[in-house]
Coordinates of C-alpha atoms in Angstrom, one line a residue:
Chain A
M1 CA -77.8 -121.5 124.9
N2 CA -78.1 -120.4 128.4
Q3 CA -80.8 -120.8 130.8
Q4 CA -83.0 -118.0 131.1
R5 CA -84.8 -116.7 134.4
R6 CA -88.6 -117.4 134.4
V7 CA -90.6 -114.2 133.2
E8 CA -93.3 -113.3 135.2
W9 CA -96.7 -112.8 133.4
S10 CA -100.0 -112.3 134.4
R11 CA -103.7 -112.1 132.7
L12 CA -105.3 -109.1 132.2
D13 CA -108.3 -107.9 134.0
N14 CA -111.8 -107.3 133.0
A15 CA -111.6 -103.9 131.8
S16 CA -108.1 -104.0 130.0
K17 CA -109.4 -107.1 128.2
Y18 CA -111.8 -104.6 126.6
F19 CA -109.2 -101.7 125.8
A20 CA -106.5 -104.1 124.4
A21 CA -109.3 -105.0 122.1
T22 CA -110.8 -102.0 121.2
Y23 CA -107.9 -99.4 120.9
S24 CA -107.9 -97.7 117.4
E25 CA -106.6 -94.9 115.5
R26 CA -109.7 -92.7 116.5
D27 CA -109.4 -93.6 120.0
E28 CA -106.2 -94.5 121.2
K29 CA -107.3 -95.4 124.8
V30 CA -104.6 -93.3 126.4
F31 CA -105.3 -90.8 129.2
R32 CA -103.2 -88.4 130.8
I33 CA -102.9 -87.0 134.4
S34 CA -100.9 -83.8 134.8
C35 CA -99.8 -82.2 137.5
E36 CA -98.4 -78.8 137.7
L37 CA -96.1 -76.8 139.8
F38 CA -95.5 -73.6 140.7
E39 CA -91.7 -74.0 138.9
G40 CA -90.2 -74.9 136.0
V41 CA -89.6 -78.9 136.1
E42 CA -86.1 -80.0 135.9
P43 CA -85.7 -83.0 134.0
E44 CA -82.6 -85.3 136.0
I45 CA -84.6 -84.6 139.1
L46 CA -87.7 -86.0 137.6
Q47 CA -85.8 -88.9 135.9
Q48 CA -84.6 -89.8 139.8
A49 CA -87.9 -89.4 140.7
L50 CA -89.3 -91.9 138.3
D51 CA -86.3 -94.4 138.9
E52 CA -87.7 -94.3 142.6
T53 CA -91.3 -95.0 141.6
I54 CA -90.8 -97.5 139.0
E55 CA -89.5 -99.4 141.9
R56 CA -92.4 -99.1 143.9
F57 CA -94.6 -100.0 140.9
P58 CA -93.2 -103.2 139.2
Y59 CA -96.2 -103.6 137.5
Y60 CA -96.0 -100.7 135.6
R61 CA -93.0 -102.2 133.9
S62 CA -95.3 -104.6 131.9
V63 CA -95.5 -104.8 128.2
L64 CA -98.4 -106.2 126.9
R65 CA -98.4 -109.2 124.3
R66 CA -100.7 -111.5 122.3
G67 CA -101.3 -115.0 122.9
I68 CA -103.4 -117.4 120.8
F69 CA -106.3 -116.6 123.1
W70 CA -106.0 -113.7 125.4
Y71 CA -103.7 -110.9 125.6
Y72 CA -101.4 -111.2 128.6
L73 CA -99.0 -108.6 130.4
E74 CA -95.4 -109.6 130.6
N75 CA -92.7 -108.1 132.6
S76 CA -89.9 -106.6 131.2
D77 CA -86.8 -104.9 132.0
I78 CA -87.0 -101.8 129.8
H79 CA -85.8 -98.7 132.3
P80 CA -89.0 -95.7 131.5
L81 CA -87.4 -92.7 130.4
V82 CA -88.8 -89.0 130.9
E83 CA -89.3 -87.0 127.9
K84 CA -90.1 -83.4 126.8
E85 CA -93.7 -83.4 125.6
S86 CA -93.7 -83.3 121.9
K87 CA -96.0 -85.3 120.3
P88 CA -100.0 -84.5 120.4
V89 CA -101.7 -85.1 123.6
C90 CA -102.5 -88.6 124.1
A91 CA -100.6 -89.8 121.4
P92 CA -100.6 -93.5 120.5
I93 CA -98.9 -95.8 122.7
Y94 CA -99.5 -99.4 122.1
R95 CA -98.9 -100.9 118.9
E96 CA -99.3 -104.5 118.0
H97 CA -95.6 -106.3 118.1
E98 CA -94.1 -103.6 119.5
R99 CA -92.4 -104.2 122.7
K100 CA -92.8 -101.0 124.8
L101 CA -94.1 -99.9 128.0
L102 CA -97.6 -99.0 128.2
F103 CA -97.1 -95.4 130.0
R104 CA -95.1 -92.5 129.2
V105 CA -93.9 -89.8 131.6
L106 CA -93.5 -86.2 129.9
Y107 CA -92.5 -82.8 131.1
Y108 CA -93.0 -79.5 129.6
N109 CA -92.2 -76.0 131.7
K110 CA -94.2 -76.3 134.9
R111 CA -96.0 -79.8 134.0
I112 CA -95.2 -83.2 135.0
S113 CA -97.7 -85.6 132.8
I114 CA -97.9 -89.2 132.5
E115 CA -100.0 -90.9 129.6
V116 CA -101.2 -94.4 130.4
F117 CA -102.6 -96.9 127.9
H118 CA -106.1 -97.9 129.5
A119 CA -105.2 -101.5 129.6
L120 CA -102.4 -101.0 132.2
S121 CA -104.9 -98.9 134.7
D122 CA -107.6 -96.5 135.2
G123 CA -107.7 -93.1 136.4
S124 CA -107.5 -93.9 140.1
G125 CA -104.9 -96.4 139.8
A126 CA -102.7 -94.3 137.5
L127 CA -103.3 -91.4 140.0
R128 CA -101.4 -93.2 142.8
F129 CA -98.7 -93.9 140.1
M130 CA -98.4 -90.2 139.6
M131 CA -98.8 -89.4 143.2
T132 CA -95.9 -91.0 143.9
L133 CA -93.8 -89.7 141.5
V134 CA -94.9 -86.0 142.2
Y135 CA -94.2 -86.8 145.9
H136 CA -90.4 -88.6 145.2
Y137 CA -89.9 -85.4 142.7
L138 CA -90.5 -82.8 145.4
L139 CA -88.5 -85.0 148.0
I140 CA -85.5 -84.8 145.6
K141 CA -86.0 -81.1 144.8
H142 CA -86.9 -79.6 147.8
G143 CA -85.8 -82.4 150.7
E144 CA -83.9 -80.2 153.0
E145 CA -86.5 -77.3 153.3
F146 CA -88.6 -79.4 155.2
S147 CA -85.9 -79.7 157.9
G148 CA -85.7 -83.4 158.8
K149 CA -89.4 -83.8 158.5
I150 CA -90.3 -85.9 155.5
P151 CA -93.7 -85.7 154.4
E152 CA -95.6 -88.8 154.3
L153 CA -97.6 -89.7 151.4
N154 CA -101.0 -91.6 152.2
Y155 CA -100.5 -94.5 150.1
N156 CA -99.6 -97.9 151.7
A157 CA -100.2 -100.7 149.5
S158 CA -98.0 -103.8 149.3
I159 CA -96.7 -105.0 145.6
S160 CA -98.9 -107.9 145.1
E161 CA -101.8 -105.4 146.4
K162 CA -100.9 -103.0 143.5
R163 CA -101.3 -105.4 141.0
D164 CA -104.3 -107.5 142.1
D165 CA -107.2 -108.4 139.6
S166 CA -110.0 -106.9 142.0
F167 CA -112.6 -107.7 139.4
N168 CA -111.7 -111.2 139.9
R169 CA -111.6 -111.0 143.5
Y170 CA -115.1 -109.5 143.7
Y171 CA -116.7 -111.8 141.2
Q172 CA -119.3 -113.6 142.6
G173 CA -119.4 -116.5 140.7
R174 CA -122.2 -118.2 138.4
H175 CA -124.5 -119.0 141.3
F176 CA -124.8 -115.4 141.9
K177 CA -128.1 -114.7 141.5
K178 CA -130.0 -111.3 140.3
K179 CA -131.9 -110.1 143.1
V180 CA -133.6 -107.4 141.4
K181 CA -134.9 -107.1 137.6
R182 CA -133.0 -104.7 135.9
K183 CA -135.1 -102.0 134.5
N184 CA -133.6 -100.4 131.4
Q185 CA -134.5 -97.0 131.1
I186 CA -133.8 -96.7 127.5
S187 CA -133.9 -99.7 125.4
L188 CA -131.4 -100.4 123.0
F189 CA -133.6 -99.0 120.1
T190 CA -134.0 -95.7 121.2
K191 CA -132.3 -93.4 119.3
V192 CA -129.9 -91.5 121.4
Y193 CA -128.7 -87.9 120.8
R194 CA -125.1 -87.7 119.7
I195 CA -122.8 -85.0 119.0
R196 CA -121.8 -84.7 115.6
G197 CA -118.7 -82.7 114.5
T198 CA -115.7 -82.2 112.1
R199 CA -112.8 -84.6 113.3
L200 CA -109.5 -82.5 113.7
E201 CA -106.8 -83.7 111.8
E202 CA -104.6 -86.9 112.4
N203 CA -107.1 -87.7 115.0
R204 CA -106.3 -85.3 117.2
M205 CA -108.0 -83.8 120.3
K206 CA -108.8 -80.5 121.3
I207 CA -108.5 -79.9 124.9
I208 CA -110.0 -77.3 126.9
E209 CA -108.9 -77.1 130.4
G210 CA -110.9 -74.9 133.0
A211 CA -109.7 -74.3 136.5
M212 CA -111.9 -72.8 139.3
S213 CA -112.1 -72.5 142.7
A214 CA -113.9 -75.9 143.9
K215 CA -115.6 -74.2 147.0
A216 CA -117.2 -71.8 144.9
V217 CA -118.7 -74.8 142.6
L218 CA -119.4 -76.9 145.5
D219 CA -121.4 -73.8 147.3
E220 CA -123.3 -73.8 143.5
A221 CA -124.1 -77.5 143.9
H222 CA -125.4 -77.2 147.6
K223 CA -127.8 -74.5 146.8
Y224 CA -129.3 -77.5 144.7
N225 CA -128.9 -79.9 147.4
T226 CA -126.5 -82.4 145.4
T227 CA -123.2 -83.2 144.7
M228 CA -120.3 -81.9 142.7
T229 CA -120.6 -84.7 140.2
V230 CA -124.5 -84.4 139.9
F231 CA -124.1 -81.1 139.6
L232 CA -121.5 -81.0 136.9
S233 CA -123.3 -83.5 135.0
A234 CA -126.2 -81.3 135.0
L235 CA -124.7 -78.7 133.6
L236 CA -123.1 -80.8 130.9
F237 CA -126.6 -82.1 130.0
R238 CA -127.9 -78.5 129.3
S239 CA -125.2 -77.2 127.7
I240 CA -125.5 -80.2 125.0
Y241 CA -129.1 -79.4 125.3
M242 CA -128.4 -76.1 124.2
D243 CA -126.3 -77.0 121.1
M244 CA -128.8 -79.6 119.9
P245 CA -130.8 -79.0 116.5
V246 CA -134.4 -78.5 116.6
R247 CA -135.4 -81.3 114.9
K248 CA -133.7 -83.9 117.7
K249 CA -134.5 -81.7 120.6
D250 CA -136.9 -84.7 122.0
Y251 CA -133.6 -87.3 122.0
P252 CA -132.5 -88.7 125.2
L253 CA -129.4 -87.7 126.3
V254 CA -127.1 -90.5 127.9
L255 CA -124.1 -90.0 129.9
V256 CA -121.8 -92.6 130.7
V257 CA -120.1 -92.2 134.3
P258 CA -117.4 -94.4 135.3
I259 CA -117.5 -95.4 138.9
N260 CA -114.2 -96.2 140.8
L261 CA -114.9 -99.7 142.4
R262 CA -112.1 -99.1 145.2
Q263 CA -114.5 -97.0 147.0
F264 CA -117.2 -99.8 147.3
F265 CA -115.0 -103.0 147.5
K266 CA -111.7 -102.9 149.2
S267 CA -109.2 -102.9 146.9
E268 CA -105.5 -101.1 146.5
T269 CA -104.9 -102.0 142.9
S270 CA -103.1 -99.9 140.6
S271 CA -104.8 -101.6 137.8
N272 CA -108.2 -101.3 136.6
F273 CA -111.2 -101.5 138.9
F274 CA -114.0 -99.4 137.8
S275 CA -117.5 -100.0 136.4
T276 CA -119.5 -97.8 134.6
M277 CA -123.3 -96.5 134.8
N278 CA -125.3 -94.7 132.3
I279 CA -127.6 -91.7 133.3
S280 CA -130.0 -90.7 130.6
Y281 CA -132.5 -87.7 130.8
R282 CA -135.1 -86.4 128.2
F283 CA -135.7 -82.6 128.3
G284 CA -139.1 -81.5 128.3
K285 CA -140.7 -78.8 126.2
D286 CA -137.8 -76.1 126.2
S287 CA -137.6 -76.6 130.0
T288 CA -133.7 -76.1 130.9
D289 CA -134.3 -75.3 134.5
L290 CA -131.3 -76.9 136.3
N291 CA -133.5 -77.7 139.3
E292 CA -135.7 -80.5 137.1
I293 CA -132.5 -81.8 135.7
I294 CA -130.9 -81.9 139.1
G295 CA -133.7 -84.0 140.5
S296 CA -133.9 -86.7 138.0
L297 CA -130.1 -87.0 138.4
N298 CA -129.9 -87.0 142.0
E299 CA -132.6 -89.9 141.5
S300 CA -130.4 -92.1 139.0
F301 CA -127.3 -91.7 140.9
R302 CA -129.3 -93.2 144.2
R303 CA -130.6 -95.8 142.1
E304 CA -127.4 -96.9 140.3
L305 CA -124.8 -96.5 143.3
T306 CA -126.4 -99.2 145.1
E307 CA -124.5 -102.0 146.5
E308 CA -127.0 -104.5 144.7
R309 CA -126.6 -103.0 141.3
L310 CA -122.6 -102.6 141.4
N311 CA -122.5 -106.3 142.0
E312 CA -124.8 -107.1 139.5
Q313 CA -122.5 -104.8 137.4
L314 CA -119.5 -106.6 138.2
Y315 CA -121.4 -110.0 137.4
W316 CA -122.5 -109.1 134.0
Q317 CA -119.1 -107.6 133.2
M318 CA -117.1 -111.0 134.5
S319 CA -119.6 -113.4 133.0
I320 CA -118.8 -112.4 129.6
E321 CA -115.3 -113.0 130.1
K322 CA -116.0 -116.2 132.0
N323 CA -118.3 -117.7 129.3
P324 CA -116.5 -120.8 128.2
F325 CA -117.5 -120.2 124.6
A326 CA -116.0 -116.7 124.3
R327 CA -112.6 -117.9 126.3
I328 CA -111.9 -120.5 123.3
M329 CA -112.6 -118.0 120.7
P330 CA -109.2 -117.0 119.0
L331 CA -108.0 -113.8 120.1
P332 CA -108.4 -112.0 116.5
I333 CA -112.1 -113.2 116.6
K334 CA -112.6 -112.3 119.9
N335 CA -111.3 -108.6 119.3
I336 CA -113.4 -108.5 116.1
S337 CA -116.6 -109.4 118.2
I338 CA -116.1 -106.9 121.1
R339 CA -115.2 -104.0 118.5
I340 CA -118.9 -104.5 117.2
A341 CA -120.2 -105.0 120.5
D342 CA -118.5 -101.8 121.3
A343 CA -120.0 -99.8 118.4
V344 CA -123.4 -100.8 119.2
V345 CA -123.1 -99.6 123.0
E346 CA -121.4 -96.2 121.5
M347 CA -124.8 -95.7 119.6
G348 CA -126.2 -95.2 122.8
I349 CA -123.9 -92.7 124.2
T350 CA -123.9 -88.7 124.2
A351 CA -121.1 -88.4 126.4
S352 CA -119.2 -88.9 129.3
I353 CA -117.9 -87.4 132.8
S354 CA -115.5 -89.0 135.3
N355 CA -115.0 -87.5 138.4
L356 CA -111.4 -88.3 140.2
G357 CA -112.2 -86.8 143.3
K358 CA -110.2 -85.0 145.7
I359 CA -106.0 -85.4 145.5
N360 CA -104.7 -85.7 148.4
M361 CA -100.9 -84.9 148.6
P362 CA -98.9 -84.1 151.9
S363 CA -99.7 -80.5 153.0
E364 CA -96.1 -79.6 153.1
F365 CA -96.2 -79.7 149.4
E366 CA -99.3 -76.9 149.1
S367 CA -96.6 -74.3 148.2
Y368 CA -95.2 -76.5 145.0
I369 CA -98.3 -77.7 143.6
R370 CA -100.6 -75.8 141.8
Q371 CA -102.8 -78.3 140.5
F372 CA -103.7 -81.4 138.8
S373 CA -105.5 -82.2 136.0
V374 CA -106.8 -85.2 134.0
I375 CA -107.2 -85.9 130.1
P376 CA -109.7 -88.5 129.3
N377 CA -109.1 -90.8 126.3
V378 CA -112.1 -89.9 123.9
K379 CA -114.2 -91.3 121.2
R380 CA -116.5 -88.7 121.9
P381 CA -116.8 -84.9 123.8
Q382 CA -115.8 -86.2 127.2
L383 CA -115.2 -84.4 130.4
A384 CA -112.7 -85.3 133.3
V385 CA -112.7 -83.8 136.7
C386 CA -110.1 -83.5 139.4
T387 CA -109.6 -81.4 142.6
Y388 CA -106.5 -80.4 144.1
G389 CA -106.9 -78.3 147.4
D390 CA -109.3 -75.6 146.2
R391 CA -108.5 -75.9 142.8
L392 CA -111.0 -77.7 140.6
V393 CA -109.9 -78.5 136.8
V394 CA -112.5 -79.8 134.6
T395 CA -111.0 -80.7 131.3
F396 CA -113.3 -81.3 128.2
A397 CA -111.8 -83.3 125.5
S398 CA -113.1 -83.5 122.2
P399 CA -112.1 -85.1 118.6
F400 CA -114.2 -82.5 117.1
E401 CA -113.5 -78.9 116.3
E402 CA -116.6 -77.2 117.3
T403 CA -116.5 -76.0 120.8
E404 CA -120.2 -74.8 121.6
V405 CA -120.7 -77.7 124.2
Q406 CA -117.6 -76.5 125.8
K407 CA -118.6 -72.8 125.6
N408 CA -121.9 -73.3 126.9
F409 CA -120.5 -75.3 130.0
F410 CA -118.1 -72.8 130.8
K411 CA -119.9 -69.7 130.2
S412 CA -122.9 -71.0 132.2
L413 CA -120.5 -71.6 135.4
S414 CA -118.8 -68.3 134.8
E415 CA -122.6 -66.8 134.8
M416 CA -122.8 -68.1 138.3
G417 CA -120.0 -65.7 139.1
I418 CA -117.4 -68.3 139.2
R419 CA -113.8 -67.3 137.9
V420 CA -113.1 -70.0 135.0
E421 CA -109.6 -69.5 133.8
I422 CA -109.0 -71.4 130.5
S423 CA -106.2 -73.1 128.8
S424 CA -106.2 -74.9 125.5
N425 CA -103.9 -77.1 123.4
M426 CA -105.0 -75.4 120.2
Chain Y
M1 CA -104.6 -63.3 132.2
I2 CA -106.5 -62.2 129.4
Y3 CA -110.3 -61.7 129.5
C4 CA -113.0 -62.9 126.9
N5 CA -115.9 -60.5 127.1
Y6 CA -118.3 -62.8 125.6
C7 CA -117.6 -66.3 127.2
K8 CA -117.0 -64.3 130.7
I9 CA -113.8 -66.4 131.0
Y10 CA -110.1 -65.6 131.6
I11 CA -107.6 -67.1 129.3
R12 CA -104.2 -68.4 131.0
D13 CA -102.3 -69.5 127.8
K14 CA -101.0 -67.7 124.9
K15 CA -103.9 -67.2 122.9
A16 CA -105.0 -64.7 119.9
K17 CA -108.3 -65.8 119.8
C18 CA -110.9 -67.5 122.4
P19 CA -110.5 -71.1 122.4
L20 CA -114.4 -71.1 123.1
C21 CA -116.1 -68.7 121.1
G22 CA -113.3 -68.0 118.4
N23 CA -113.8 -64.5 118.9
V24 CA -110.6 -62.1 118.5
L25 CA -109.2 -61.3 122.1
P26 CA -108.8 -57.6 123.2
E27 CA -105.0 -57.0 122.7
N28 CA -104.3 -55.3 125.9
G29 CA -100.6 -55.9 126.5
R30 CA -100.8 -59.0 128.6
I31 CA -100.4 -61.4 125.9
E32 CA -96.2 -61.5 126.7
K33 CA -97.0 -62.4 130.2
A34 CA -99.3 -65.4 129.1
E35 CA -98.2 -68.7 130.2
D36 CA -96.9 -72.0 127.7
I37 CA -99.0 -75.0 128.7
F38 CA -99.2 -77.0 126.0
P39 CA -96.7 -77.4 123.5
V40 CA -97.6 -76.6 119.8
I41 CA -97.0 -79.6 117.6
P42 CA -97.0 -78.9 113.9
L43 CA -98.7 -81.9 111.8
T44 CA -97.2 -84.5 110.4
Y45 CA -97.5 -84.8 106.6
E46 CA -94.5 -87.0 105.2
R47 CA -95.8 -90.1 107.0
H48 CA -95.2 -93.0 104.7
I49 CA -94.0 -91.0 102.1
L50 CA -91.5 -93.5 100.6
I51 CA -94.2 -96.1 100.3
R52 CA -96.5 -93.8 98.8
I53 CA -93.9 -93.2 95.7
L54 CA -93.1 -96.9 95.5
I55 CA -96.9 -97.6 95.4
F56 CA -97.1 -94.9 92.5
I57 CA -94.3 -96.1 91.0
S58 CA -95.6 -99.8 90.6
I59 CA -98.9 -98.5 89.4
V60 CA -97.0 -96.6 86.0
A61 CA -94.8 -99.9 85.8
I62 CA -98.0 -101.9 85.4
V63 CA -99.7 -99.6 83.2
A64 CA -96.6 -98.9 81.0
S65 CA -95.8 -102.6 80.4
Y66 CA -99.5 -103.1 79.3
V67 CA -99.2 -100.2 76.9
V68 CA -95.8 -101.5 75.4
Y69 CA -97.3 -104.8 75.2
K70 CA -100.4 -103.3 73.4
I71 CA -98.1 -101.5 70.7
V72 CA -95.6 -104.1 70.1
P73 CA -97.1 -107.8 70.8
T74 CA -94.9 -110.5 71.5
N75 CA -95.6 -114.0 71.9
V76 CA -95.0 -114.0 75.8
N77 CA -97.6 -112.3 78.2
W78 CA -94.7 -110.5 79.7
P79 CA -96.6 -107.8 81.5
G80 CA -98.5 -110.4 83.0
F81 CA -95.4 -111.2 85.1
V82 CA -94.8 -107.5 85.6
L83 CA -98.0 -108.0 87.7
F84 CA -97.6 -110.6 89.7
G85 CA -93.9 -110.0 90.3
L86 CA -94.8 -106.7 91.7
L87 CA -97.8 -108.2 93.6
S88 CA -95.5 -110.9 95.0
V89 CA -92.8 -108.1 96.2
W90 CA -95.3 -106.1 97.6
L91 CA -97.3 -108.8 99.8
S92 CA -93.7 -109.9 101.1
L93 CA -93.0 -106.4 102.0
I94 CA -96.0 -105.4 103.4
Y95 CA -95.7 -108.6 105.8
A96 CA -92.3 -107.8 106.3
L97 CA -93.0 -104.2 107.5
R98 CA -96.1 -105.7 109.6
K99 CA -93.9 -107.7 111.5
R100 CA -90.8 -105.6 111.9
Y101 CA -90.9 -105.9 115.4
N102 CA -90.7 -109.3 115.7
I103 CA -87.8 -110.3 113.8
T104 CA -88.1 -114.0 114.3
K105 CA -91.9 -114.0 113.8
S106 CA -90.9 -112.1 110.5
I107 CA -88.9 -114.5 109.0
M108 CA -91.2 -117.6 109.7
W109 CA -94.1 -115.2 107.6
Q110 CA -91.4 -114.8 104.8
V111 CA -91.1 -118.1 104.4
I112 CA -94.7 -119.2 104.2
I113 CA -95.1 -116.4 102.0
V114 CA -92.3 -116.7 99.4
S115 CA -92.7 -120.7 99.6
G116 CA -96.5 -119.7 98.6
L117 CA -95.1 -117.8 96.0
V118 CA -92.6 -119.6 94.3
I119 CA -95.2 -122.5 93.9
F120 CA -97.4 -120.3 92.2
W121 CA -94.8 -119.3 89.9
D122 CA -93.2 -122.4 89.1
W123 CA -97.3 -123.5 88.1
K124 CA -97.8 -120.4 86.4
I125 CA -94.6 -120.8 84.0
G126 CA -95.4 -124.5 83.3
W127 CA -94.8 -126.9 86.2
M128 CA -90.8 -127.6 85.9
G129 CA -91.0 -128.7 89.5
W130 CA -88.2 -126.5 90.9
S131 CA -90.2 -124.9 93.3
L132 CA -90.7 -128.5 95.4
D133 CA -87.1 -129.6 94.1
Y134 CA -84.9 -126.8 95.5
A135 CA -86.6 -123.5 96.5
V136 CA -89.0 -124.7 99.2
P137 CA -86.5 -126.9 101.0
F138 CA -83.7 -124.5 100.7
L139 CA -86.0 -122.0 102.3
C140 CA -86.7 -124.1 105.3
I141 CA -82.7 -124.5 105.9
A142 CA -82.0 -121.0 105.5
A143 CA -84.6 -119.8 107.4
M144 CA -83.7 -121.9 110.6
L145 CA -80.2 -121.1 110.2
V146 CA -81.1 -117.0 109.6
M147 CA -83.3 -117.6 113.1
Y148 CA -80.6 -118.7 115.0
I149 CA -77.9 -116.5 113.9
T150 CA -80.0 -113.3 114.5
A151 CA -81.3 -114.7 117.8
K152 CA -77.6 -115.1 118.7
V153 CA -76.5 -112.0 117.0
M154 CA -79.4 -109.5 118.4
K155 CA -79.2 -111.5 121.8
L156 CA -83.1 -112.2 121.9
S157 CA -84.0 -113.7 125.0
A158 CA -85.5 -117.6 124.6
R159 CA -89.1 -116.3 125.3
D160 CA -89.0 -114.4 122.2
Y161 CA -88.0 -116.8 119.7
I162 CA -88.9 -120.0 121.0
S163 CA -92.1 -120.7 119.4
Y164 CA -90.9 -119.3 116.1
F165 CA -87.9 -121.9 116.1
L166 CA -90.6 -124.5 117.2
L167 CA -92.7 -123.3 113.7
G168 CA -89.6 -123.3 111.7
G169 CA -88.6 -126.4 112.7
L170 CA -91.8 -128.2 112.0
F171 CA -92.2 -126.3 108.8
G172 CA -88.7 -127.6 107.5
I173 CA -90.3 -131.5 108.1
I174 CA -93.0 -130.6 105.6
P175 CA -90.6 -131.9 102.7
I176 CA -90.8 -135.3 104.0
L177 CA -94.5 -135.4 102.1
F178 CA -92.6 -134.4 98.8
I179 CA -90.4 -137.3 99.0
L180 CA -93.8 -139.5 100.4
F181 CA -96.0 -138.4 97.9
D182 CA -93.3 -138.7 95.0
L183 CA -93.5 -135.2 94.0
V184 CA -90.1 -134.2 93.6
K185 CA -87.5 -135.3 90.9
V186 CA -84.3 -134.2 93.0
N187 CA -84.5 -135.6 96.5
Y188 CA -81.3 -134.5 98.5
P189 CA -82.6 -130.9 99.6
S190 CA -85.9 -132.4 100.8
Y191 CA -83.7 -134.8 103.0
I192 CA -81.5 -132.0 104.4
S193 CA -84.3 -130.2 105.2
V194 CA -85.9 -132.8 107.0
A195 CA -82.6 -134.0 108.5
A196 CA -81.9 -130.6 109.6
S197 CA -85.2 -129.7 111.1
I198 CA -85.6 -133.3 113.3
I199 CA -81.9 -132.0 114.6
F200 CA -82.6 -128.5 115.2
L201 CA -86.1 -129.6 116.7
S202 CA -84.4 -131.9 119.1
A203 CA -81.9 -129.5 120.3
I204 CA -84.4 -127.0 121.2
I205 CA -86.9 -129.4 123.0
I206 CA -83.9 -130.9 124.6
F207 CA -81.9 -127.5 125.8
H208 CA -85.3 -125.3 126.2
G209 CA -87.8 -127.6 127.0
D210 CA -89.0 -125.4 129.9
S211 CA -89.0 -122.4 128.0
I212 CA -91.2 -124.0 125.3
K213 CA -93.7 -125.1 127.8
E214 CA -93.6 -121.9 129.8
E215 CA -94.2 -119.8 126.7
L216 CA -97.1 -122.1 125.4
R217 CA -98.8 -121.9 128.8
K218 CA -98.6 -118.1 128.5
R219 CA -99.9 -118.0 124.9
M220 CA -102.5 -120.8 125.2
H221 CA -104.3 -119.7 128.6
I222 CA -107.9 -119.4 128.4

């Protein structure tokens, strides 16, 4: 019996705890980030790039394990391998008792994709991993073309910064006093409109990806004096409304919008660090005027995105996990409670939109990278947006067969004179 | 790129119908040039087919045995044995499959389930005491041996098996209760089991004490 080297392990952060408890066959909590190049991907070079990248993100070598009271992440020495895409989009990653990595790297024709189990990282965290991977790929592949001047990736963080539990860092503790009384626009008992549809076989999801000029969309948004996210949210609200049955027309719509907390609190973590806000809107008597919707949304975004509100939300998220009663609950009971709470919350949600923002890669890479895209994990129709250069990619993921909302959404963009290029997995 | 006249959008990949509106796209010869962005993944139907066949056979066996019993009655209620026998096999099999990724854990579960089942069977066919006399103690000894051998053969690291070794060792001490409460007619299997467990436990505590502490801290953190 020889002595073993001590194995590093870490607690899950606040959001990871939620994802580890609520993943299911219907919503595997797996999302994807893709990067499309102008040329075919070479698997051997991608593998070399992955080997380089994993050295810089040792945290991605973690496996998820069950303890008596909480899950935890344990370092492993599993060597990640690139795979040719051969499973449905965002296929399951984590399975109880299986000791496997929580992400996979795929390639297919011109695309490099990573799929990540949400308990490992959120979109912004995984994007950092993805950018590093693509960076190394292009550097190995086209290194000599940069004539000695090696482009630099604008992301420098220490290994410990990358695995920082920023939720815990910015949790203000029990003495935190709410300054403003939170006013709920929509009570828990109001019936919120939810999109229904025919589920796809094998719980697959339908991906519809629309690429367009970022500048053109931004110009449209500026016409209404608003931002890209608000503008796209408003379009989404209207697209859903157009598809609503008449008898439900006066139900409110609620969009969940994840907020990347790295923008507000200093953090370089490649783990989870986000919060969410609920934006609701109730349509008046058949008025689908975009101005009205945007006006209301602008107001909601302004109200939610204040330091006070974000601190409050963070405090609220953390206080559940810090509750002594919750802490000593055995894991299976904890999981059931979280699942029930999640199902209740889910009742009040119509759809979701998340914007990963503008992705910056070294300018030398412009002629190699066509676009980045993000596929969110879905329980309900969900939208994810990201921009690279002038290419804005809006990805609609839905567990349903029907595509009415998607059609309304992209059609309204094309009717504004924006050229929309669609691709789909079905 | 193909253009959908209805949705006013361009379609990048190879599609005969518009992914948005479902209308047939105008065939203008450009489909060959369309890109291949997402692979087509066929549906997998054959999942768990073996399990399904086994479940079907089990049901047929139970139904058939009851029918035969009704037509040709005997003194012994043997279809009951068929039913409980199959239930026992399934219970054991389900746990073996569910815990298949963690071999030591799987062994631990098997010991607990099979012990429960043998006691149940012994009681069902008129308590002769063989379950406590022989079956349970020998199961405990066998489990410890098998756990040790698999851990060595599969080169598992200490953190993977240590907590189950600990549980296995503790479980093996239980037969001491059989002796104390005078539940057994034959003593020696219980003695062997208890002795082996104590030796086993002391070995892992002495040689792997740190691992145990570390593992417990990890698993029990609140």
